[in-house]
Short mmCIF file of C-alpha atoms in Angstrom, two decimals:
data_model
loop_
_atom_site.label_atom_id
_atom_site.label_comp_id
_atom_site.label_asym_id
_atom_site.label_seq_id
_atom_site.Cartn_x
_atom_site.Cartn_y
_atom_site.Cartn_z
CA MET M 1 39.41 -57.66 141.21
CA GLN M 2 36.53 -57.31 142.85
CA TYR M 3 32.60 -56.81 141.50
CA LEU M 4 29.30 -55.43 142.40
CA THR M 5 26.16 -56.61 142.30
CA PHE M 6 23.51 -54.97 142.41
CA GLY M 7 19.38 -55.80 143.63
CA LYS M 8 20.41 -58.49 146.67
CA ASN M 9 22.05 -58.39 149.71
CA ILE M 10 23.37 -62.60 150.13
CA ILE M 11 24.46 -65.18 147.62
CA ASP M 12 22.01 -68.08 148.15
CA ASN M 13 22.12 -70.92 145.54
CA SER M 14 18.59 -71.41 146.00
CA LEU M 15 18.36 -68.30 144.85
CA PHE M 16 20.52 -69.04 142.34
CA MET M 17 19.63 -69.36 138.59
CA LEU M 18 21.57 -71.35 136.21
CA ILE M 19 23.23 -69.38 133.13
CA GLN M 20 20.38 -70.55 129.62
CA ASP M 21 21.59 -69.42 126.09
CA PRO M 22 19.96 -66.43 125.21
CA PRO M 23 16.47 -66.62 123.70
CA GLN M 24 16.59 -66.27 119.33
CA GLY M 25 17.41 -63.19 117.96
CA HIS M 26 19.34 -61.68 122.25
CA ILE M 27 22.76 -61.77 122.85
CA LYS M 28 22.36 -61.59 126.50
CA PRO M 29 21.83 -65.61 128.29
CA LEU M 30 19.65 -66.43 130.99
CA GLY M 31 20.33 -66.93 134.90
CA GLY M 32 23.89 -66.44 136.03
CA LEU M 33 25.13 -63.78 138.62
CA TRP M 34 25.72 -60.07 136.71
CA CYS M 35 27.87 -57.19 138.16
CA THR M 36 29.65 -54.42 137.01
CA GLU M 37 34.25 -54.12 138.33
CA TYR M 38 34.07 -52.46 141.40
CA SER M 39 37.20 -50.91 142.96
CA LEU M 40 38.09 -49.66 146.91
CA GLU M 41 39.91 -46.84 145.20
CA TYR M 42 36.75 -45.28 143.33
CA PRO M 43 34.31 -46.39 146.53
CA ASN M 44 31.47 -44.58 145.02
CA TYR M 45 32.10 -44.91 141.41
CA ASN M 46 30.87 -48.00 139.61
CA GLU M 47 29.87 -48.24 135.80
CA TRP M 48 26.28 -49.20 135.66
CA LEU M 49 25.00 -47.43 138.97
CA ASP M 50 26.23 -44.41 137.01
CA PHE M 51 24.68 -45.76 133.78
CA LEU M 52 21.29 -45.91 135.28
CA ASN M 53 22.29 -43.06 136.68
CA ASN M 54 22.26 -41.29 133.57
CA HIS M 55 19.21 -43.29 132.32
CA PRO M 56 16.59 -43.69 135.10
CA SER M 57 14.36 -44.67 132.58
CA TYR M 58 16.32 -48.33 132.67
CA PHE M 59 16.05 -47.84 136.85
CA ILE M 60 12.31 -46.30 137.52
CA HIS M 61 10.85 -49.46 137.35
CA LYS M 62 13.26 -52.31 138.94
CA TYR M 63 14.70 -50.82 142.12
CA PRO M 64 14.23 -48.65 144.88
CA LEU M 65 16.34 -45.09 145.45
CA LYS M 66 17.96 -47.62 148.64
CA THR M 67 19.23 -50.38 147.29
CA LYS M 68 21.07 -54.20 148.69
CA ALA M 69 24.58 -54.70 147.02
CA LEU M 70 27.35 -56.96 146.94
CA VAL M 71 31.24 -56.56 146.61
CA LEU M 72 32.15 -60.41 146.03
CA THR M 73 35.86 -61.31 145.68
CA LEU M 74 36.81 -63.68 143.55
CA LYS M 75 38.94 -66.86 144.59
CA ASP M 76 42.66 -66.56 142.69
CA SER M 77 41.63 -69.98 141.15
CA SER M 78 38.22 -68.34 138.86
CA ASN M 79 38.10 -69.10 136.01
CA ILE M 80 37.05 -65.81 134.19
CA PHE M 81 37.23 -66.61 130.03
CA ILE M 82 37.79 -63.00 129.25
CA LEU M 83 35.90 -61.98 126.13
CA ASP M 84 37.79 -58.57 124.38
CA SER M 85 38.93 -59.20 120.89
CA LEU M 86 36.73 -60.03 118.30
CA GLU M 87 39.14 -63.05 117.58
CA LYS M 88 38.62 -64.12 121.00
CA LEU M 89 34.79 -63.67 119.58
CA GLU M 90 34.86 -65.62 116.60
CA TYR M 91 36.70 -68.56 119.42
CA LEU M 92 33.71 -68.37 121.21
CA LYS M 93 31.26 -68.84 118.46
CA ASN M 94 33.83 -72.81 116.79
CA ASN M 95 34.92 -73.86 120.13
CA TYR M 96 30.89 -73.80 121.61
CA THR M 97 28.77 -72.56 118.93
CA LEU M 98 25.16 -71.74 118.77
CA ASP M 99 23.56 -71.20 115.25
CA ASN M 100 25.70 -67.28 114.37
CA ASN M 101 26.61 -67.37 117.83
CA PHE M 102 28.17 -68.57 121.20
CA SER M 103 26.28 -71.02 123.56
CA PHE M 104 27.06 -69.63 127.26
CA GLU M 105 25.52 -73.02 128.93
CA LYS M 106 27.95 -75.11 127.20
CA LEU M 107 31.21 -72.61 127.87
CA SER M 108 29.33 -73.09 131.81
CA HIS M 109 31.41 -76.65 131.38
CA ASP M 110 34.70 -75.18 130.87
CA TYR M 111 33.91 -71.59 132.46
CA ASP M 112 33.17 -70.22 136.41
CA GLY M 113 31.35 -66.95 134.00
CA ILE M 114 32.85 -64.30 131.54
CA TYR M 115 33.79 -61.21 131.58
CA ILE M 116 32.24 -58.90 128.46
CA LYS M 117 34.87 -55.83 128.12
CA ILE M 118 31.92 -54.06 125.44
CA PHE M 119 33.77 -51.77 124.32
CA LYS M 120 36.92 -54.70 122.49
CA LEU M 121 34.11 -55.41 120.53
CA ASN M 122 31.79 -54.68 117.92
CA ASP M 123 28.61 -52.85 117.67
CA LYS M 124 26.87 -55.78 116.36
CA TYR M 125 26.89 -58.14 119.35
CA ILE M 126 27.47 -56.16 122.30
CA GLN M 127 23.98 -54.09 121.27
CA GLU M 128 22.08 -55.52 123.94
CA TYR M 129 24.45 -54.81 126.68
CA ASP M 130 25.43 -51.39 128.89
CA VAL M 131 27.93 -52.19 130.49
CA ASN M 132 31.21 -54.62 131.16
CA SER M 133 29.80 -57.29 132.81
CA LEU M 134 31.18 -60.03 134.71
CA ILE M 135 28.11 -63.00 134.43
CA LEU M 136 29.17 -66.21 136.89
CA PHE M 137 28.47 -69.71 136.25
CA ASN M 138 29.79 -71.47 139.13
CA LEU M 139 29.34 -69.41 142.80
CA ASP M 140 31.82 -71.57 143.75
CA CYS M 141 34.39 -68.84 142.61
CA ILE M 142 33.31 -67.06 144.91
CA ASP M 143 36.35 -65.87 147.63
CA TYR M 144 33.77 -63.78 149.47
CA TYR M 145 31.51 -60.65 149.23
CA ASP M 146 30.73 -57.60 151.54
CA GLN M 147 27.06 -56.65 151.97
CA ALA M 148 26.61 -52.77 150.10
CA ILE M 149 23.44 -50.48 150.73
CA ILE M 150 23.85 -48.40 147.44
CA ASN M 151 21.86 -44.83 147.99
CA PHE M 152 20.53 -43.27 145.52
CA ASP M 153 19.36 -38.63 145.99
CA ALA M 154 16.12 -38.30 146.66
CA ASP M 155 15.67 -35.92 143.63
CA PHE M 156 17.62 -38.49 141.36
CA PHE M 157 14.48 -38.21 138.55
CA GLU M 158 14.42 -34.46 138.42
CA ASN M 159 18.02 -34.08 138.24
CA GLU M 160 20.33 -34.30 135.73
CA GLU M 161 23.49 -33.87 138.05
CA SER M 162 22.35 -36.47 141.87
CA THR M 163 24.10 -39.09 142.64
CA TYR M 164 24.17 -41.93 145.09
CA THR M 165 26.72 -44.14 147.52
CA ILE M 166 27.81 -47.25 148.20
CA ASN M 167 28.51 -47.76 151.59
CA LEU M 168 29.54 -51.57 152.59
CA THR M 169 28.45 -53.42 155.84
CA ASN M 170 32.19 -54.65 156.47
CA ASN M 171 30.36 -57.76 157.25
CA ARG M 172 32.72 -60.28 155.36
CA ILE M 173 31.08 -63.33 154.09
CA TYR M 174 33.65 -66.61 153.33
CA ASN M 175 32.69 -68.78 150.71
CA SER M 176 33.10 -71.96 153.14
CA ASN M 177 29.71 -73.65 152.16
CA SER M 178 29.36 -75.10 148.65
CA PHE M 179 26.66 -72.47 147.29
CA GLY M 180 27.05 -72.99 143.46
CA ARG M 181 26.62 -75.60 140.97
CA ASN M 182 24.91 -78.05 142.06
#
């Protein structure tokens, strides 16, 4: 499985913020490396980019029309918690307790990341998530990455039928040094 992260073209520990539990009243943690699924079978589709394409107000203040990205491939040994049921959500709340939710910080001691499948959970929990999301806690679980450039149409804000393309540079960079946890 491959994942796309948007807005950067390198992985560097000095730019990586360790995972922190969300502020009171929020669901999303701070830090980590946020990604969405990417498929070579559909190389010009990504769930997050499609969401931005359909909600330009999210996009306008954050990104230029030509933006850096990375397509990551995780190591086979990666330990990712798949949150795809209410039972698993209860497991997290009972075993990684934080108030009436769960602690991402505690979870990061046992897992390399969490993949949150929002359509499998109830609306209350996912109110802050817009798409299925992988949040990596540990960069060392990345086997390699390819750099990419995302191009949105110049008429992005005027045209409901605007498009984007994902252009891989085919410059595969392997995780030969540790750029993960300190």
